[in-house]
Short mmCIF file of C-alpha atoms in Angstrom, two decimals:
data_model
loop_
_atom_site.label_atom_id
_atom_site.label_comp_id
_atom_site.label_asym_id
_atom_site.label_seq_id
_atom_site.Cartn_x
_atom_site.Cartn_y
_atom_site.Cartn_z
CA UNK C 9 -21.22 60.36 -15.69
CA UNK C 10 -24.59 59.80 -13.91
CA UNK C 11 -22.80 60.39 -10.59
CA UNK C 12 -20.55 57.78 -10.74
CA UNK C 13 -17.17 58.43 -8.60
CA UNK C 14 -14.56 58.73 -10.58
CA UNK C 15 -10.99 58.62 -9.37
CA UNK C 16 -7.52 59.90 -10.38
CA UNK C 17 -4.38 57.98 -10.90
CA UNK C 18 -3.43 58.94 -7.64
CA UNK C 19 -6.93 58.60 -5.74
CA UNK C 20 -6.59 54.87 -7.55
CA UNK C 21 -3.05 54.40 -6.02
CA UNK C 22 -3.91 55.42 -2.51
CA UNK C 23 -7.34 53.07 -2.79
CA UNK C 24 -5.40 49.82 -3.81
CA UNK C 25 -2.35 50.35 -2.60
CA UNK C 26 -0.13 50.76 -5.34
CA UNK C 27 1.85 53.20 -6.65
CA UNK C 28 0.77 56.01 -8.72
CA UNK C 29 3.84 55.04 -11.84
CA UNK C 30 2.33 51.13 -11.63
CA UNK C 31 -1.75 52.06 -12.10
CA UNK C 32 -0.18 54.15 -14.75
CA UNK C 33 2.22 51.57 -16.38
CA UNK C 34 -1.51 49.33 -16.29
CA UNK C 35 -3.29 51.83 -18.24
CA UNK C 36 -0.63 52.85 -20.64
CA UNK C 37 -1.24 48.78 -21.35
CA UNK C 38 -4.86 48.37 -21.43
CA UNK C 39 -5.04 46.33 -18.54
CA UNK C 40 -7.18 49.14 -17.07
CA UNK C 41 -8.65 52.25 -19.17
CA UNK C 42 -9.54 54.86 -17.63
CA UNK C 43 -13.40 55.85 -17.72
CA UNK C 44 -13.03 59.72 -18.73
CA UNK C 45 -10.80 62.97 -18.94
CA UNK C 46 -10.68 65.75 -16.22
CA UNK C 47 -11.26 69.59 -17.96
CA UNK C 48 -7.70 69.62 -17.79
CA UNK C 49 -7.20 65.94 -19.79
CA UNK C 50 -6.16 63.54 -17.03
CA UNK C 51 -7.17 60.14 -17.02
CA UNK C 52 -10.36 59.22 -14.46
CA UNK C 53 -11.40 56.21 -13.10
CA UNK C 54 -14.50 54.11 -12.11
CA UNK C 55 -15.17 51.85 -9.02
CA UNK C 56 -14.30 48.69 -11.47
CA UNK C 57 -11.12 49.52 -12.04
CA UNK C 58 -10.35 49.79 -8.33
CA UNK C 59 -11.32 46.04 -8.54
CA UNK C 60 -9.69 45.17 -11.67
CA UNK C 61 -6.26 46.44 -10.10
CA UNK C 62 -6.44 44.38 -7.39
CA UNK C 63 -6.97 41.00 -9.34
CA UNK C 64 -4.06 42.24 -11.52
CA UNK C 65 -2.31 42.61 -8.28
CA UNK C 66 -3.32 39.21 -7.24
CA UNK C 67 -2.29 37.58 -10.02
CA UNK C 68 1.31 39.29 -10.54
CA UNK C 69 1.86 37.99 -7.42
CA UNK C 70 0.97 34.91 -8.30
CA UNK C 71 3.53 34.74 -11.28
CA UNK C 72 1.35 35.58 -14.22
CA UNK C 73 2.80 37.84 -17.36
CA UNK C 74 1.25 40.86 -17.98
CA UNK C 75 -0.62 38.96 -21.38
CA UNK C 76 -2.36 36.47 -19.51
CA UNK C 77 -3.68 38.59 -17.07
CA UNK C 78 -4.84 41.10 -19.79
CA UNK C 79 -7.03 38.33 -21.51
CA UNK C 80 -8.18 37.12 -17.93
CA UNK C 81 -9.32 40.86 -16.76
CA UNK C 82 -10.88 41.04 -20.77
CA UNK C 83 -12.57 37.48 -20.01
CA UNK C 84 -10.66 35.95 -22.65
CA UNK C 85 -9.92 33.41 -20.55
CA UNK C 86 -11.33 31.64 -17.53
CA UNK C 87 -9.44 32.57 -14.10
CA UNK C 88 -9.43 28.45 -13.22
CA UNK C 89 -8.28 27.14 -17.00
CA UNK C 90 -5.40 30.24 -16.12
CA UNK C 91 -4.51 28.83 -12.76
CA UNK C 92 -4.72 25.42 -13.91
CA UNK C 93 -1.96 26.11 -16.25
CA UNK C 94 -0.07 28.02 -13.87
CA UNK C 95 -0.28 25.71 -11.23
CA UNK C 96 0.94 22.89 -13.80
CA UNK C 97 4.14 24.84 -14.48
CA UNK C 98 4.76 25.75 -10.90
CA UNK C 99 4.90 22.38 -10.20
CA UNK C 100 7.99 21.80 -12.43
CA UNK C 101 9.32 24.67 -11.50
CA UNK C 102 9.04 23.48 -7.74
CA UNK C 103 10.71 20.14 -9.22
CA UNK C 104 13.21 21.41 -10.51
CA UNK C 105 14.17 23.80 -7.94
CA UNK C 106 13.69 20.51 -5.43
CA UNK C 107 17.09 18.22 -7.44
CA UNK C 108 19.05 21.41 -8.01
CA UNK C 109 18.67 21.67 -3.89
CA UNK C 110 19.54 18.15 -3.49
CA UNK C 111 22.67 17.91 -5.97
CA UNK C 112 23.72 21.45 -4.19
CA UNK C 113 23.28 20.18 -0.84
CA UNK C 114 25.06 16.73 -1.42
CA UNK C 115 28.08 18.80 -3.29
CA UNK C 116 28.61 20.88 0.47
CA UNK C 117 28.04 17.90 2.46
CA UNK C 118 30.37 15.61 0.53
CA UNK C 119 33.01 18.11 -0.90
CA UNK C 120 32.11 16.52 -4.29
CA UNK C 121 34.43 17.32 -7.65
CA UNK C 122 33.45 18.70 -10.56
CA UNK C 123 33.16 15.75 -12.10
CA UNK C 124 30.98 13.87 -8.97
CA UNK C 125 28.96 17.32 -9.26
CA UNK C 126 28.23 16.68 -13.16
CA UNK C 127 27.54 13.37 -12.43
CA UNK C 128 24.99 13.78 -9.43
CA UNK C 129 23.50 16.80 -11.59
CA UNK C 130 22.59 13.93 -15.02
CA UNK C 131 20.99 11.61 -12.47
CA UNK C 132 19.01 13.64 -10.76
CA UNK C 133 17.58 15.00 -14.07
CA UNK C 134 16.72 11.31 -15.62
CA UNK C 135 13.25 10.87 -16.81
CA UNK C 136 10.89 8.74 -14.61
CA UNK C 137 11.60 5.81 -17.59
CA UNK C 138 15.73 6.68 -17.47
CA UNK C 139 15.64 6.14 -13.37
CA UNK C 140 13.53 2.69 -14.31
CA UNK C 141 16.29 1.64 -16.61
CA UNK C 142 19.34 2.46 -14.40
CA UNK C 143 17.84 0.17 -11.77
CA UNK C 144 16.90 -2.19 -13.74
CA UNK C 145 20.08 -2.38 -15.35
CA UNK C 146 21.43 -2.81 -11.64
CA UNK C 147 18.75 -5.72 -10.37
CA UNK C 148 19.68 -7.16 -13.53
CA UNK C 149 23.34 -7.57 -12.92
CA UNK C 150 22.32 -8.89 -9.64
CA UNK C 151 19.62 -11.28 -10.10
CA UNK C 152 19.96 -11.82 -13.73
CA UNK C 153 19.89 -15.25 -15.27
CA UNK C 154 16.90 -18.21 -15.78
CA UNK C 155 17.90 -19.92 -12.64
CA UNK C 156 17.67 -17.17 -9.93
CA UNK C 157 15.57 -14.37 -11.76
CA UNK C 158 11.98 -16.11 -11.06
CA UNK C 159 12.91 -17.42 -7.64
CA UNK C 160 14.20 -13.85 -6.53
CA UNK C 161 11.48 -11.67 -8.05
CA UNK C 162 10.04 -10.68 -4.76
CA UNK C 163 13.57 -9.45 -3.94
CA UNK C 164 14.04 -7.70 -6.91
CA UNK C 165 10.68 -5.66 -6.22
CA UNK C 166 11.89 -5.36 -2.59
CA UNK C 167 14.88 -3.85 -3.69
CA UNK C 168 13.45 -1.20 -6.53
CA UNK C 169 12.83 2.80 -5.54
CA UNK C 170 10.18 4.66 -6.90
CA UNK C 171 11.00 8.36 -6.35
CA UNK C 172 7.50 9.90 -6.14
CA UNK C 173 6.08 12.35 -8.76
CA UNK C 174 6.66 15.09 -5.92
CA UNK C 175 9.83 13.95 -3.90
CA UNK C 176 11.14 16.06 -1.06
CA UNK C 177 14.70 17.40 -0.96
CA UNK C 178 15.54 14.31 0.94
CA UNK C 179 14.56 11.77 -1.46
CA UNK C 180 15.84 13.63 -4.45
CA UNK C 181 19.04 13.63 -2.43
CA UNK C 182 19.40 9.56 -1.17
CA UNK C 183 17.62 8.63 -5.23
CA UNK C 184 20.94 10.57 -6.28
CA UNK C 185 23.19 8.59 -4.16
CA UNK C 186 21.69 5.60 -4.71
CA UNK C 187 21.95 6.01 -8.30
CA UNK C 188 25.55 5.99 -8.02
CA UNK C 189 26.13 3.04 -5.49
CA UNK C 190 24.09 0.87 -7.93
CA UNK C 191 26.63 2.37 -11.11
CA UNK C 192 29.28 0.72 -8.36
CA UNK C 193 30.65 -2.15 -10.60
CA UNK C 194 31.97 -3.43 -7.04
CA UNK C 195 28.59 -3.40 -5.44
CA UNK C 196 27.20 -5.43 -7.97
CA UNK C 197 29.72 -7.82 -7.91
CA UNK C 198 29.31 -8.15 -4.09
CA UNK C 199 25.58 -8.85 -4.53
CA UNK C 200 26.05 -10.66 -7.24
CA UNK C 201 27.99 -13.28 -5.32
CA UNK C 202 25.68 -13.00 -2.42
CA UNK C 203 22.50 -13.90 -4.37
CA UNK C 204 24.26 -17.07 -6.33
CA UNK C 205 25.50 -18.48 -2.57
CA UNK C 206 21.90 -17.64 -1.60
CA UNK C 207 20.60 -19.36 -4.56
CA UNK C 208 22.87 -22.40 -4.41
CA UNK C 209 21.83 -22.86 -0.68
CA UNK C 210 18.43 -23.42 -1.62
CA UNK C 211 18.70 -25.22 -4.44
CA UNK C 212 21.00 -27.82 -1.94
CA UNK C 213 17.59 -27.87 0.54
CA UNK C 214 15.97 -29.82 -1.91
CA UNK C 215 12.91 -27.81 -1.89
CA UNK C 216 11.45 -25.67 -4.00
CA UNK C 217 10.00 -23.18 -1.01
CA UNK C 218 12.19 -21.01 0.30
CA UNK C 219 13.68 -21.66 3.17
CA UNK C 220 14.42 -19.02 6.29
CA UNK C 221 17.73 -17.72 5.07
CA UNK C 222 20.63 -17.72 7.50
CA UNK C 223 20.81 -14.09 7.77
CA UNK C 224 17.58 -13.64 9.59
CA UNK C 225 18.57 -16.75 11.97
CA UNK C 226 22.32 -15.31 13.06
CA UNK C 227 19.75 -11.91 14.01
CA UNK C 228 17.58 -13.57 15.70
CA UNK C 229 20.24 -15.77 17.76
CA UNK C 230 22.80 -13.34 18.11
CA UNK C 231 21.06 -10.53 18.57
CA UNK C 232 20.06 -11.37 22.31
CA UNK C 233 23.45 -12.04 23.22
CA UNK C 234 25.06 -8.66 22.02
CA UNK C 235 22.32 -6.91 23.78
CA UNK C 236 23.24 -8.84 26.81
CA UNK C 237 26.73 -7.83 26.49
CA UNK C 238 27.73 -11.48 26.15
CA UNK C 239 31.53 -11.40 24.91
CA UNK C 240 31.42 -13.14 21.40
CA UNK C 241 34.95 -15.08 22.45
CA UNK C 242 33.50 -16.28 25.98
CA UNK C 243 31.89 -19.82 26.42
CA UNK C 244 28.50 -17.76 27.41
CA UNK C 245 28.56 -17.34 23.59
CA UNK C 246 28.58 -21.30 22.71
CA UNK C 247 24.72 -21.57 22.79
CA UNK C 248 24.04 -18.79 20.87
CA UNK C 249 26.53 -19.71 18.26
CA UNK C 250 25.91 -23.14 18.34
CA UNK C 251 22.08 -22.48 17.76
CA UNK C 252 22.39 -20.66 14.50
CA UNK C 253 25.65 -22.64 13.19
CA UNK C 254 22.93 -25.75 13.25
CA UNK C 255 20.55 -24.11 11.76
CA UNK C 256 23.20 -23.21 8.66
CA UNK C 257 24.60 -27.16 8.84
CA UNK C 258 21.09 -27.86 8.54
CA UNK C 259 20.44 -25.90 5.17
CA UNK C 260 23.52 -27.26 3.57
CA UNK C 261 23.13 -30.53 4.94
CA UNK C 262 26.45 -30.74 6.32
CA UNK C 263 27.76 -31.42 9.47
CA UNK C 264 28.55 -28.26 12.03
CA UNK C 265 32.32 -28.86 11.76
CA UNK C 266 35.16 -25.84 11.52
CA UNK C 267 35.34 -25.66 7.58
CA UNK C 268 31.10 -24.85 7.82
CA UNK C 269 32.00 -22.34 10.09
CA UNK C 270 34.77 -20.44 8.56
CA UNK C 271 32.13 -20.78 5.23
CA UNK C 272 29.36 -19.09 7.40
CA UNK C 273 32.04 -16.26 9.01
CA UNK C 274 32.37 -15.22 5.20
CA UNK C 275 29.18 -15.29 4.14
CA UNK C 276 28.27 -12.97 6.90
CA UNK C 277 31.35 -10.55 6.38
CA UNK C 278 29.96 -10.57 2.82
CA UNK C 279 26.34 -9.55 3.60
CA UNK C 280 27.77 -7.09 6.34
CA UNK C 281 29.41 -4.93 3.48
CA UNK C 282 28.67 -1.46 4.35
CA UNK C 283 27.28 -0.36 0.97
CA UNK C 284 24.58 -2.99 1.09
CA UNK C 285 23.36 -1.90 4.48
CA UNK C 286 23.67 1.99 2.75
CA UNK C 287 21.59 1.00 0.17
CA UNK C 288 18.81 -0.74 1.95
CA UNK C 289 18.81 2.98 3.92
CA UNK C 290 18.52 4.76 0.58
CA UNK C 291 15.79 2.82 -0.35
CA UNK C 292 13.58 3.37 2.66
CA UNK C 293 13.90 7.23 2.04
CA UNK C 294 13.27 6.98 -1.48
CA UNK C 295 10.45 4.90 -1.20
CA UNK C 296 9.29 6.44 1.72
CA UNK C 297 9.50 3.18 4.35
CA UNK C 298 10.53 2.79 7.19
CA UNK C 299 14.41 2.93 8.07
CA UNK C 300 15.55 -0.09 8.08
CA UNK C 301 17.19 -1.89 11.26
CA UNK C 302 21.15 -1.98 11.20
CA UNK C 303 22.44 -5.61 11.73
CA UNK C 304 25.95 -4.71 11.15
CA UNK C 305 26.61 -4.81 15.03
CA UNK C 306 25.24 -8.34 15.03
CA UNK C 307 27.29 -9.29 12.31
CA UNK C 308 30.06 -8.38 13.62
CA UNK C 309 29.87 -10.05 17.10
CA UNK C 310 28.60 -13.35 15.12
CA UNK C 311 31.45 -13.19 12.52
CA UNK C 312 34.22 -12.64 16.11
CA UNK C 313 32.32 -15.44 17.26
CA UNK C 314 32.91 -17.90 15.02
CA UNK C 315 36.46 -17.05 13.83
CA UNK C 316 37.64 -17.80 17.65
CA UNK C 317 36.10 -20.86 17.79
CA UNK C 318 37.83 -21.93 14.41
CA UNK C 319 40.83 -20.91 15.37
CA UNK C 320 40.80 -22.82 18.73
CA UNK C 321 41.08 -19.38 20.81
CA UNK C 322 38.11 -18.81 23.40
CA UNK C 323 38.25 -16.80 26.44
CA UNK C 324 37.98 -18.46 29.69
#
């Protein structure tokens, strides 16, 4: 044909590196016709089709069925519309291939049932609007109600995760379990209780801007002294107590006496519950943040602290 090399089905194989049956399966198809006949009737092949086999090639690779790439070779469709699409359903694919790692993962890791597996499986699948309504469901609970909703908003935002349209195994994994602490009709109550003593603190500081909360003071105070190994039952510990107890007697306007201090000792073994401190954890992964700093050490020393001194027991 003019002098144009032509190639047999196995000179093709050997120049794209594929096998002789698969550059035949590809013609039998269409994908690539041969050009002419040999005397003796076997299929030959132009230079093009060397080329056109190795898109095909390309694109199997890439994941594309044998359809698409017929009408991409033909020109029936554009190679970047084609990838477009492909990349589009990739993504899902990766998606869902990401929660079914992170519900698989937690079920080793935990030694979940099969009902905690069914359960971690539904709430890794909710919708971007489901996950919205879960939480919300759970800030509401918590922060519901005209009197505390508007003064607490900030909180409420603070407190929301916003798995990200391509979350990594990790995130799937901590949106999962936080999911379930915030079904925790427990956990709710706990917070529940923690934002109404919040809320009735402030409204007893007779001002309508928020005031430092106690929480932040007892870390700030107490925090030195547990670094400095300072034994939360020895005198060394008086200032340090003293300084945030005031601070507290101050908000309430009350005096610093042993009933404000037993109040304070629960309000701190409140906030030190462990699943509030997991949650705030959760949330940094989910939303990407950074983790957050543990105050359950200072807690505890502040919450020792005070319990000795109302119960008239300090070391010497």
């Amino acid at each position: 044909m003019d002098g144009e090399t032509l190639y047999s089905i196995g000179e093709l194989a050997r120049r794209t590196g594929l096998t002789v049956k698969t550059v035949r399966f590809y013609s039998d198809r269409g994908i690539v016709a041969p050009t002419d006949r040999s005397p003796a009737g076997y299929r030959l092949y132009g230079i093009d089709a060397v080329a056109r086999l190795d898109l095909v090639r390309t694109l199997r690779e890439l994941g594309l069925d044998l359809s698409t790439i017929r009408k991409v070779v033909d020109r029936e469709l554009s190679l970047p519309e084609v990838a477009a699409a492909h990349a589009e359903a990739l993504a899902v694919q990766i998606r869902v291939l990401r929660l079914r790692h992170a519900v698989l993962t937690a079920v080793a890791e935990r030694g979940s049932t099969p009902e905690e597996t069914e359960l971690m499986h539904r709430l890794a699948q909710l919708s971007e609007d489901e996950r919205r309504c879960l939480i919300g469901e759970f800030l509401d609970a918590v922060f519901g109600g005209p009197d505390m909703a508007p003064a607490f908003a900030g909180v409420m935002r603070s407190m929301t995760p916003e798995l990200p349209d391509n979350p990594d195994a990790e995130q799937v994994q901590a949106w999962v379990e936080l999911a379930e602490l915030s079904l925790d009709l427990e956990f709710r109550a706990s917070v529940r209780r923690l934002v109404e003593e919040q809320a009735a603190e402030q409204a007893r500081s007779g001002t309508a801007v928020p005031r430092r909360d106690i929480f932040a003071v007892v870390r700030d105070q107490a925090g030195p002294a547990l670094a400095a190994g300072i034994d939360p039952t020895s005198p060394r510990a008086d200032p340090f107590v003293a300084s945030f107890t005031a601070h507290y007697a101050h908000l309430l306007g009350r005096p610093d006496d042993i009933e404000l201090r037993h109040r304070l000792a629960t309000r701190l073994e409140s906030v030190n519950d462990p699943r509030r401190e997991r949650y705030l954890q959760l949330l940094a992964v989910v939303n990407g943040w950074t983790a957050p700093e543990s105050l359950a050490a200072v807690f505890d020393w502040s919450v020792q602290a005070l319990r000795v001194r109302t119960s008239g027991r300090t070391s010497p």
